[in-house]
mmCIF file of C-alpha atoms in Angstrom:
data_model
loop_
_atom_site.group_PDB
_atom_site.id
_atom_site.type_symbol
_atom_site.label_atom_id
_atom_site.label_comp_id
_atom_site.label_asym_id
_atom_site.label_seq_id
_atom_site.Cartn_x
_atom_site.Cartn_y
_atom_site.Cartn_z
ATOM 1 C CA MET A 10 37.881 48.554 114.002
ATOM 2 C CA CYS A 11 37.355 45.088 112.558
ATOM 3 C CA CYS A 12 36.291 44.424 108.981
ATOM 4 C CA TRP A 13 33.035 42.570 109.338
ATOM 5 C CA CYS A 14 32.543 42.301 105.582
ATOM 6 C CA CYS A 15 35.529 39.955 105.421
ATOM 7 C CA CYS A 16 34.576 37.739 108.347
ATOM 8 C CA LEU A 17 30.838 37.208 107.850
ATOM 9 C CA ASP A 18 31.426 34.383 105.385
ATOM 10 C CA CYS A 19 33.644 32.682 107.970
ATOM 11 C CA ILE A 20 31.037 33.167 110.686
ATOM 12 C CA HIS A 21 28.458 31.447 108.476
ATOM 13 C CA ASN A 22 30.632 28.317 108.431
ATOM 14 C CA ILE A 23 30.326 27.939 112.194
ATOM 15 C CA PRO A 24 27.895 25.180 113.262
ATOM 16 C CA PRO A 25 24.351 26.246 114.176
ATOM 17 C CA LEU A 26 24.414 28.323 117.331
ATOM 18 C CA ASN A 27 22.038 26.062 119.221
ATOM 19 C CA LEU A 28 24.372 23.100 118.580
ATOM 20 C CA LEU A 29 27.546 24.998 119.344
ATOM 21 C CA PHE A 30 26.003 26.098 122.612
ATOM 22 C CA LEU A 31 25.964 22.490 123.783
ATOM 23 C CA HIS A 32 29.759 22.532 124.027
ATOM 24 C CA PHE A 33 29.631 24.959 126.958
ATOM 25 C CA SER A 34 29.648 23.946 130.589
ATOM 26 C CA PRO A 35 27.293 25.643 133.067
ATOM 27 C CA HIS A 36 30.337 27.462 134.456
ATOM 28 C CA SER A 37 31.497 28.870 131.133
ATOM 29 C CA LEU A 38 28.033 30.074 130.200
ATOM 30 C CA SER A 39 26.083 30.316 133.444
ATOM 31 C CA SER A 40 22.731 30.967 131.837
ATOM 32 C CA SER A 41 19.718 28.939 130.834
ATOM 33 C CA VAL A 42 16.338 29.600 129.367
ATOM 34 C CA ALA A 43 13.241 27.542 129.842
ATOM 35 C CA PRO A 44 11.552 26.308 126.638
ATOM 36 C CA GLY A 45 9.577 29.127 125.081
ATOM 37 C CA GLY A 46 11.411 31.919 126.967
ATOM 38 C CA GLY A 47 9.425 33.441 129.818
ATOM 39 C CA GLU A 48 11.653 32.416 132.716
ATOM 40 C CA ALA A 49 14.468 34.776 133.607
ATOM 41 C CA ALA A 50 17.854 33.396 132.696
ATOM 42 C CA ALA A 51 20.398 32.874 135.453
ATOM 43 C CA VAL A 52 23.100 35.531 135.521
ATOM 44 C CA ALA A 53 26.553 34.907 136.977
ATOM 45 C CA PRO A 54 26.966 36.528 140.416
ATOM 46 C CA MET A 55 29.709 38.898 139.221
ATOM 47 C CA ALA A 56 28.132 39.689 135.852
ATOM 48 C CA SER A 57 27.181 43.312 135.213
ATOM 49 C CA ILE A 58 24.293 42.845 132.800
ATOM 50 C CA SER A 59 20.690 42.953 133.966
ATOM 51 C CA VAL A 60 18.026 40.658 132.547
ATOM 52 C CA PRO A 61 14.254 41.236 132.788
ATOM 53 C CA ASN A 62 12.167 38.818 134.825
ATOM 54 C CA PRO A 63 10.160 37.453 133.174
ATOM 55 C CA ALA A 64 11.980 37.810 129.871
ATOM 56 C CA PRO A 65 10.138 37.856 126.542
ATOM 57 C CA SER A 66 10.289 34.655 124.542
ATOM 58 C CA PRO A 67 12.975 34.345 121.845
ATOM 59 C CA THR A 68 10.288 34.715 119.200
ATOM 60 C CA GLU A 69 8.962 37.908 120.777
ATOM 61 C CA ASP A 70 12.486 39.331 120.961
ATOM 62 C CA ALA A 71 13.155 38.364 117.348
ATOM 63 C CA GLU A 72 9.963 40.107 116.260
ATOM 64 C CA SER A 73 10.875 43.230 118.252
ATOM 65 C CA ILE A 74 14.315 43.295 116.635
ATOM 66 C CA ARG A 75 12.699 42.986 113.213
ATOM 67 C CA LYS A 76 10.538 46.006 113.944
ATOM 68 C CA ALA A 77 13.605 47.964 115.049
ATOM 69 C CA VAL A 78 15.412 47.394 111.745
ATOM 70 C CA GLN A 79 12.529 47.774 109.300
ATOM 71 C CA GLY A 80 11.196 50.891 107.668
ATOM 72 C CA TRP A 81 12.848 54.298 107.601
ATOM 73 C CA GLY A 82 15.878 54.279 109.845
ATOM 74 C CA THR A 83 16.921 51.909 112.601
ATOM 75 C CA ASP A 84 15.800 52.027 116.206
ATOM 76 C CA GLU A 85 19.265 51.637 117.720
ATOM 77 C CA ASN A 86 18.036 52.144 121.266
ATOM 78 C CA ALA A 87 15.612 49.244 120.890
ATOM 79 C CA LEU A 88 18.427 46.957 119.734
ATOM 80 C CA ILE A 89 20.553 47.944 122.714
ATOM 81 C CA GLU A 90 17.644 47.490 125.102
ATOM 82 C CA ILE A 91 16.878 43.991 123.841
ATOM 83 C CA LEU A 92 20.277 42.458 123.128
ATOM 84 C CA GLY A 93 22.105 44.334 125.880
ATOM 85 C CA HIS A 94 19.808 42.810 128.508
ATOM 86 C CA ARG A 95 19.950 39.163 127.442
ATOM 87 C CA THR A 96 22.369 36.413 128.419
ATOM 88 C CA ALA A 97 24.399 34.386 125.939
ATOM 89 C CA ALA A 98 21.880 31.557 126.131
ATOM 90 C CA GLN A 99 19.023 33.931 125.359
ATOM 91 C CA ARG A 100 20.910 35.588 122.507
ATOM 92 C CA VAL A 101 21.541 32.162 120.989
ATOM 93 C CA GLU A 102 17.810 31.406 121.051
ATOM 94 C CA ILE A 103 16.948 34.843 119.682
ATOM 95 C CA ALA A 104 19.376 34.343 116.781
ATOM 96 C CA VAL A 105 17.899 30.930 115.993
ATOM 97 C CA ALA A 106 14.330 32.313 116.183
ATOM 98 C CA TYR A 107 15.204 35.305 114.012
ATOM 99 C CA GLU A 108 16.716 33.203 111.262
ATOM 100 C CA GLY A 109 13.774 30.818 111.357
ATOM 101 C CA LEU A 110 11.255 33.658 111.062
ATOM 102 C CA TYR A 111 12.959 35.863 108.482
ATOM 103 C CA ASP A 112 15.323 33.605 106.515
ATOM 104 C CA GLU A 113 18.369 35.753 107.255
ATOM 105 C CA THR A 114 20.847 35.680 110.102
ATOM 106 C CA LEU A 115 20.670 38.205 112.882
ATOM 107 C CA LEU A 116 24.348 39.019 112.356
ATOM 108 C CA ASP A 117 23.730 39.772 108.691
ATOM 109 C CA ARG A 118 20.943 42.153 109.588
ATOM 110 C CA LEU A 119 22.970 43.940 112.260
ATOM 111 C CA HIS A 120 25.860 44.277 109.836
ATOM 112 C CA SER A 121 23.656 45.882 107.188
ATOM 113 C CA GLU A 122 21.839 48.230 109.581
ATOM 114 C CA LEU A 123 24.612 49.472 111.862
ATOM 115 C CA SER A 124 28.030 51.041 111.349
ATOM 116 C CA GLY A 125 31.310 51.923 113.018
ATOM 117 C CA ASP A 126 32.273 50.970 116.541
ATOM 118 C CA PHE A 127 28.611 50.568 117.469
ATOM 119 C CA ARG A 128 28.231 47.834 114.865
ATOM 120 C CA SER A 129 31.420 46.107 116.004
ATOM 121 C CA ALA A 130 30.305 46.106 119.645
ATOM 122 C CA MET A 131 26.768 44.903 118.919
ATOM 123 C CA MET A 132 27.924 42.125 116.616
ATOM 124 C CA LEU A 133 30.594 40.893 119.000
ATOM 125 C CA TRP A 134 28.078 40.880 121.839
ATOM 126 C CA THR A 135 25.437 39.086 119.769
ATOM 127 C CA MET A 136 27.790 36.346 118.579
ATOM 128 C CA HIS A 137 27.969 33.073 120.420
ATOM 129 C CA PRO A 138 30.876 33.446 122.874
ATOM 130 C CA ALA A 139 32.846 30.563 121.355
ATOM 131 C CA ALA A 140 32.451 31.989 117.855
ATOM 132 C CA ARG A 141 33.390 35.413 119.193
ATOM 133 C CA ASP A 142 36.613 34.189 120.746
ATOM 134 C CA ALA A 143 37.474 32.199 117.623
ATOM 135 C CA LYS A 144 37.054 35.366 115.565
ATOM 136 C CA LEU A 145 39.123 37.470 117.971
ATOM 137 C CA ALA A 146 41.927 34.900 117.970
ATOM 138 C CA ASN A 147 41.958 34.696 114.184
ATOM 139 C CA GLU A 148 42.122 38.480 113.862
ATOM 140 C CA ALA A 149 44.987 38.637 116.372
ATOM 141 C CA LEU A 150 46.953 36.110 114.311
ATOM 142 C CA LYS A 151 46.486 38.225 111.176
ATOM 143 C CA LYS A 152 48.024 41.371 112.623
ATOM 144 C CA LYS A 153 51.157 42.667 110.943
ATOM 145 C CA LYS A 154 53.083 43.034 114.179
ATOM 146 C CA GLY A 155 53.223 40.773 117.219
ATOM 147 C CA GLU A 156 52.418 43.555 119.668
ATOM 148 C CA LEU A 157 51.593 42.748 123.274
ATOM 149 C CA ARG A 158 47.986 43.953 122.914
ATOM 150 C CA HIS A 159 47.430 41.376 120.162
ATOM 151 C CA ILE A 160 49.159 38.588 122.066
ATOM 152 C CA TRP A 161 46.859 39.421 124.983
ATOM 153 C CA VAL A 162 43.899 38.249 122.894
ATOM 154 C CA LEU A 163 45.325 34.742 122.553
ATOM 155 C CA VAL A 164 46.184 34.612 126.234
ATOM 156 C CA GLU A 165 42.666 35.725 127.186
ATOM 157 C CA VAL A 166 41.012 33.156 124.940
ATOM 158 C CA ALA A 167 43.209 30.394 126.335
ATOM 159 C CA CYS A 168 43.286 31.294 130.015
ATOM 160 C CA ALA A 169 40.417 33.552 131.117
ATOM 161 C CA SER A 170 37.581 31.037 130.767
ATOM 162 C CA SER A 171 36.939 27.372 131.476
ATOM 163 C CA SER A 172 38.573 24.457 129.702
ATOM 164 C CA ASP A 173 35.209 23.519 128.219
ATOM 165 C CA HIS A 174 34.950 26.998 126.757
ATOM 166 C CA LEU A 175 38.385 26.668 125.168
ATOM 167 C CA VAL A 176 37.349 23.359 123.597
ATOM 168 C CA ALA A 177 34.279 25.093 122.151
ATOM 169 C CA VAL A 178 36.474 27.905 120.805
ATOM 170 C CA ARG A 179 38.767 25.416 119.099
ATOM 171 C CA LYS A 180 35.778 23.683 117.484
ATOM 172 C CA ALA A 181 34.332 27.018 116.339
ATOM 173 C CA TYR A 182 37.726 28.073 114.986
ATOM 174 C CA ARG A 183 38.140 24.909 112.950
ATOM 175 C CA ALA A 184 34.612 25.208 111.558
ATOM 176 C CA ALA A 185 35.061 28.858 110.592
ATOM 177 C CA TYR A 186 38.610 28.876 109.250
ATOM 178 C CA ALA A 187 39.257 25.263 108.137
ATOM 179 C CA SER A 188 42.350 25.009 110.333
ATOM 180 C CA SER A 189 43.077 24.500 113.982
ATOM 181 C CA LEU A 190 43.804 27.307 116.401
ATOM 182 C CA GLU A 191 46.836 25.413 117.703
ATOM 183 C CA GLU A 192 48.284 24.969 114.200
ATOM 184 C CA ASP A 193 47.721 28.602 113.284
ATOM 185 C CA VAL A 194 49.444 29.805 116.454
ATOM 186 C CA ALA A 195 52.355 27.413 115.831
ATOM 187 C CA SER A 196 52.783 28.618 112.224
ATOM 188 C CA CYS A 197 52.207 32.338 112.865
ATOM 189 C CA SER A 198 55.200 34.318 111.601
ATOM 190 C CA LEU A 199 54.710 36.917 114.337
ATOM 191 C CA PHE A 200 56.029 34.599 117.043
ATOM 192 C CA ARG A 201 59.387 33.042 117.792
ATOM 193 C CA ASP A 202 60.312 30.540 120.464
ATOM 194 C CA PRO A 203 59.964 30.489 123.411
ATOM 195 C CA LEU A 204 56.845 32.675 122.992
ATOM 196 C CA ARG A 205 55.454 30.450 120.244
ATOM 197 C CA THR A 206 55.828 27.292 122.341
ATOM 198 C CA PHE A 207 54.224 28.991 125.319
ATOM 199 C CA LEU A 208 51.206 30.211 123.328
ATOM 200 C CA VAL A 209 50.701 26.831 121.652
ATOM 201 C CA ARG A 210 50.726 25.159 125.063
ATOM 202 C CA LEU A 211 48.137 27.643 126.364
ATOM 203 C CA VAL A 212 45.656 27.334 123.480
ATOM 204 C CA SER A 213 45.907 23.536 123.399
ATOM 205 C CA SER A 214 45.552 22.960 127.139
ATOM 206 C CA TYR A 215 42.735 21.274 129.023
ATOM 207 C CA ARG A 216 43.071 21.921 132.730
ATOM 208 C CA TYR A 217 41.751 19.881 135.602
ATOM 209 C CA ALA A 218 38.628 21.645 136.862
ATOM 210 C CA GLY A 219 38.625 20.332 140.439
ATOM 211 C CA ARG A 220 39.395 22.366 143.553
ATOM 212 C CA GLY A 221 42.098 20.108 144.960
ATOM 213 C CA VAL A 222 45.529 21.582 145.694
ATOM 214 C CA ASP A 223 48.867 19.844 146.345
ATOM 215 C CA GLY A 224 50.706 21.964 148.928
ATOM 216 C CA GLU A 225 54.080 20.305 148.428
ATOM 217 C CA LEU A 226 53.855 20.800 144.685
ATOM 218 C CA ALA A 227 53.022 24.487 145.233
ATOM 219 C CA ILE A 228 56.220 24.912 147.275
ATOM 220 C CA THR A 229 58.358 23.196 144.638
ATOM 221 C CA GLU A 230 56.895 25.056 141.699
ATOM 222 C CA ALA A 231 56.967 28.428 143.454
ATOM 223 C CA ALA A 232 60.730 27.930 143.725
ATOM 224 C CA GLU A 233 60.956 27.000 140.048
ATOM 225 C CA LEU A 234 59.040 30.112 139.027
ATOM 226 C CA HIS A 235 61.287 32.242 141.214
ATOM 227 C CA ASP A 236 64.403 30.878 139.540
ATOM 228 C CA ALA A 237 62.878 31.652 136.136
ATOM 229 C CA VAL A 238 61.819 35.261 136.709
ATOM 230 C CA VAL A 239 64.684 36.552 138.852
ATOM 231 C CA GLY A 240 67.670 37.898 136.934
ATOM 232 C CA GLU A 241 68.074 38.855 133.308
ATOM 233 C CA GLY A 242 67.323 35.529 131.660
ATOM 234 C CA GLN A 243 64.191 34.923 129.602
ATOM 235 C CA PRO A 244 61.303 33.818 131.837
ATOM 236 C CA LEU A 245 59.530 31.369 129.515
ATOM 237 C CA HIS A 246 61.828 28.368 129.827
ATOM 238 C CA GLY A 247 60.647 24.774 130.027
ATOM 239 C CA ASP A 248 59.613 24.646 133.682
ATOM 240 C CA VAL A 249 57.510 27.798 133.379
ATOM 241 C CA VAL A 250 55.783 26.591 130.212
ATOM 242 C CA ARG A 251 55.001 23.263 131.886
ATOM 243 C CA ILE A 252 53.672 24.816 135.099
ATOM 244 C CA VAL A 253 51.601 27.617 133.588
ATOM 245 C CA GLY A 254 50.471 25.537 130.640
ATOM 246 C CA THR A 255 49.162 22.524 132.567
ATOM 247 C CA ARG A 256 48.298 23.236 136.200
ATOM 248 C CA SER A 257 44.734 23.783 137.364
ATOM 249 C CA LYS A 258 43.732 27.294 138.331
ATOM 250 C CA PRO A 259 43.469 26.491 142.062
ATOM 251 C CA GLN A 260 46.907 24.840 141.964
ATOM 252 C CA LEU A 261 48.423 27.872 140.245
ATOM 253 C CA ALA A 262 46.769 30.201 142.745
ATOM 254 C CA ALA A 263 48.300 28.176 145.594
ATOM 255 C CA THR A 264 51.703 28.319 143.912
ATOM 256 C CA LEU A 265 51.518 32.093 143.461
ATOM 257 C CA GLU A 266 50.443 32.557 147.077
ATOM 258 C CA ARG A 267 53.367 30.419 148.216
ATOM 259 C CA TYR A 268 55.646 32.585 146.062
ATOM 260 C CA ARG A 269 54.329 35.716 147.795
ATOM 261 C CA GLN A 270 54.848 34.193 151.230
ATOM 262 C CA GLU A 271 58.398 33.095 150.447
ATOM 263 C CA HIS A 272 59.607 36.277 148.749
ATOM 264 C CA GLY A 273 57.497 39.077 150.231
ATOM 265 C CA LYS A 274 56.037 40.163 146.905
ATOM 266 C CA GLY A 275 53.921 38.674 144.159
ATOM 267 C CA ILE A 276 55.415 37.279 140.993
ATOM 268 C CA ASP A 277 53.415 39.864 139.049
ATOM 269 C CA GLU A 278 55.317 42.627 140.850
ATOM 270 C CA VAL A 279 58.601 40.983 139.887
ATOM 271 C CA LEU A 280 57.520 40.681 136.263
ATOM 272 C CA ASP A 281 56.363 44.315 136.224
ATOM 273 C CA GLY A 282 59.906 45.276 137.155
ATOM 274 C CA ARG A 283 61.215 43.847 133.888
ATOM 275 C CA ARG A 284 60.378 46.905 131.790
ATOM 276 C CA GLY A 285 60.291 46.333 128.059
ATOM 277 C CA ASP A 286 60.441 42.538 128.430
ATOM 278 C CA GLN A 287 57.599 41.220 126.272
ATOM 279 C CA LEU A 288 58.001 37.649 127.495
ATOM 280 C CA ALA A 289 57.635 38.771 131.110
ATOM 281 C CA ALA A 290 54.542 40.791 130.197
ATOM 282 C CA VAL A 291 52.965 37.791 128.453
ATOM 283 C CA LEU A 292 53.680 35.564 131.434
ATOM 284 C CA LYS A 293 52.097 38.087 133.790
ATOM 285 C CA ALA A 294 49.003 38.293 131.583
ATOM 286 C CA ALA A 295 48.675 34.501 131.555
ATOM 287 C CA LEU A 296 49.023 34.234 135.325
ATOM 288 C CA TRP A 297 46.472 36.986 135.871
ATOM 289 C CA CYS A 298 43.981 35.501 133.399
ATOM 290 C CA LEU A 299 44.286 32.119 135.084
ATOM 291 C CA THR A 300 44.066 33.256 138.702
ATOM 292 C CA SER A 301 42.790 36.881 138.834
ATOM 293 C CA PRO A 302 41.230 37.775 135.465
ATOM 294 C CA GLU A 303 39.709 40.956 136.860
ATOM 295 C CA LYS A 304 43.238 42.387 137.197
ATOM 296 C CA HIS A 305 44.060 41.683 133.572
ATOM 297 C CA PHE A 306 40.825 43.054 132.152
ATOM 298 C CA ALA A 307 41.004 46.191 134.278
ATOM 299 C CA GLU A 308 44.397 46.758 132.681
ATOM 300 C CA VAL A 309 42.998 46.012 129.212
ATOM 301 C CA ILE A 310 40.256 48.624 129.596
ATOM 302 C CA ARG A 311 42.612 51.210 131.075
ATOM 303 C CA THR A 312 45.247 50.635 128.395
ATOM 304 C CA SER A 313 42.620 51.082 125.671
ATOM 305 C CA ILE A 314 41.863 54.653 126.748
ATOM 306 C CA LEU A 315 45.330 55.916 127.668
ATOM 307 C CA GLY A 316 47.468 57.956 125.324
ATOM 308 C CA LEU A 317 46.434 59.620 122.085
ATOM 309 C CA GLY A 318 43.097 58.296 120.928
ATOM 310 C CA THR A 319 41.078 55.342 122.113
ATOM 311 C CA ASP A 320 41.723 51.753 121.065
ATOM 312 C CA GLU A 321 38.062 50.905 120.501
ATOM 313 C CA GLU A 322 38.856 47.355 119.473
ATOM 314 C CA MET A 323 40.532 46.650 122.802
ATOM 315 C CA LEU A 324 37.934 48.560 124.815
ATOM 316 C CA THR A 325 35.075 46.686 123.174
ATOM 317 C CA ARG A 326 36.758 43.324 123.716
ATOM 318 C CA GLY A 327 37.472 44.009 127.368
ATOM 319 C CA ILE A 328 33.880 44.914 128.159
ATOM 320 C CA VAL A 329 32.016 42.516 125.876
ATOM 321 C CA SER A 330 34.012 39.470 126.974
ATOM 322 C CA ARG A 331 33.532 40.042 130.732
ATOM 323 C CA ALA A 332 30.076 41.648 131.011
ATOM 324 C CA GLU A 333 28.350 38.382 131.840
ATOM 325 C CA VAL A 334 31.312 36.799 133.607
ATOM 326 C CA ASP A 335 32.960 39.035 136.212
ATOM 327 C CA MET A 336 32.612 42.693 135.200
ATOM 328 C CA GLU A 337 31.589 43.659 138.738
ATOM 329 C CA LYS A 338 34.986 42.422 139.958
ATOM 330 C CA VAL A 339 36.705 44.196 137.063
ATOM 331 C CA LYS A 340 34.971 47.449 138.023
ATOM 332 C CA GLU A 341 36.048 47.153 141.644
ATOM 333 C CA GLU A 342 39.632 46.385 140.643
ATOM 334 C CA TYR A 343 39.587 49.324 138.232
ATOM 335 C CA LYS A 344 38.366 51.705 140.914
ATOM 336 C CA VAL A 345 41.050 50.630 143.384
ATOM 337 C CA ARG A 346 43.951 50.715 140.923
ATOM 338 C CA TYR A 347 43.100 53.813 138.896
ATOM 339 C CA ASN A 348 41.041 55.931 141.296
ATOM 340 C CA THR A 349 38.243 56.316 138.773
ATOM 341 C CA THR A 350 35.467 54.134 137.351
ATOM 342 C CA VAL A 351 35.009 52.181 134.151
ATOM 343 C CA THR A 352 31.796 54.149 133.622
ATOM 344 C CA ALA A 353 33.538 57.506 133.901
ATOM 345 C CA ASP A 354 36.282 56.514 131.474
ATOM 346 C CA VAL A 355 33.838 55.060 128.964
ATOM 347 C CA ARG A 356 31.793 58.269 129.093
ATOM 348 C CA GLY A 357 34.928 60.350 128.663
ATOM 349 C CA ASP A 358 36.321 58.447 125.679
ATOM 350 C CA THR A 359 33.287 57.288 123.680
ATOM 351 C CA SER A 360 30.002 58.700 122.464
ATOM 352 C CA GLY A 361 26.664 57.945 120.855
ATOM 353 C CA TYR A 362 25.158 54.504 120.519
ATOM 354 C CA TYR A 363 28.585 52.916 120.944
ATOM 355 C CA MET A 364 28.905 54.510 124.380
ATOM 356 C CA ASN A 365 25.350 53.510 125.274
ATOM 357 C CA THR A 366 26.068 49.893 124.333
ATOM 358 C CA LEU A 367 29.192 49.711 126.474
ATOM 359 C CA LEU A 368 27.503 51.403 129.440
ATOM 360 C CA THR A 369 24.563 48.995 129.192
ATOM 361 C CA LEU A 370 26.969 46.067 129.440
ATOM 362 C CA VAL A 371 29.065 47.649 132.193
ATOM 363 C CA GLY A 372 25.967 48.330 134.306
ATOM 364 C CA PRO A 373 25.708 50.854 137.144
ATOM 365 C CA GLU A 374 28.644 51.527 139.445
ATOM 366 C CA LYS A 375 28.155 50.415 143.049
#
């Protein structure tokens, strides 16, 4: 569980949410709200959240939230119903309206009213996505051990969204922590080369966003990847770092498909065969986040609930970060790979308002 008391001061250093929002492309935050609210915000086709049509105005939502947190006790269900059914764009406008009306930030109020995993989930969801990812990356860099589940966070931030989103994350990170994400990754004592070099390349990248693919290049680089991952050598040598750290997502997808055609199995299957090899696991996560993020986040959610106890931090991150992006694809992947549903596993491993928040974001199973 994260320590929100320690990070709220950092969050307050982030530029105003309505300005930070301008750094996002329509693809990284596929939502918009007409002036004054009213119009339903666009929701990404594979998002799992539902949004009312018409939606209340930001001011009306801010006033409803105020009612839910005033007086004796907190109306947790009202908070879930409002914030859990609004897009990032709408939550930005609600936060701005709330602060303008009541001279306190919405995050401050949620922090004071809620507790435990429920508070962590609601605050992460309410944050601007760039600020959220900046916070998650900073927390991952502060861990005492460089475990794969913490490295995953950096890979997700760098690879699972658009290049414009990553630029916004880097700006939010610098504003909140007075240092750059790239510098902090490079100086983190948890990492050694070649992992450090690979992660720095990922978080500092800006990939071409077009759909064009070079077939000849895909053939050449599929062969280079094969040479890197076959055998006992470490897989993150220079060619791999260059290819995975710079190529567009369509180009990488074409390269991985060429690899499958040439060798009869996917590179992810080869990397899975290298048990206990952290570098191979990081490379697989990066390739999945860049070309098939639903595979990675299905694994994140499943990993969070396996074994003794639930890793609520990982579970929350996996659901919150994909609910308005591609959670429907994650749910389908989860069902195929694990023969159960995200909903069933969330119900089995969580409870109370925390469970209700996650299930609201996951949406109904189809």
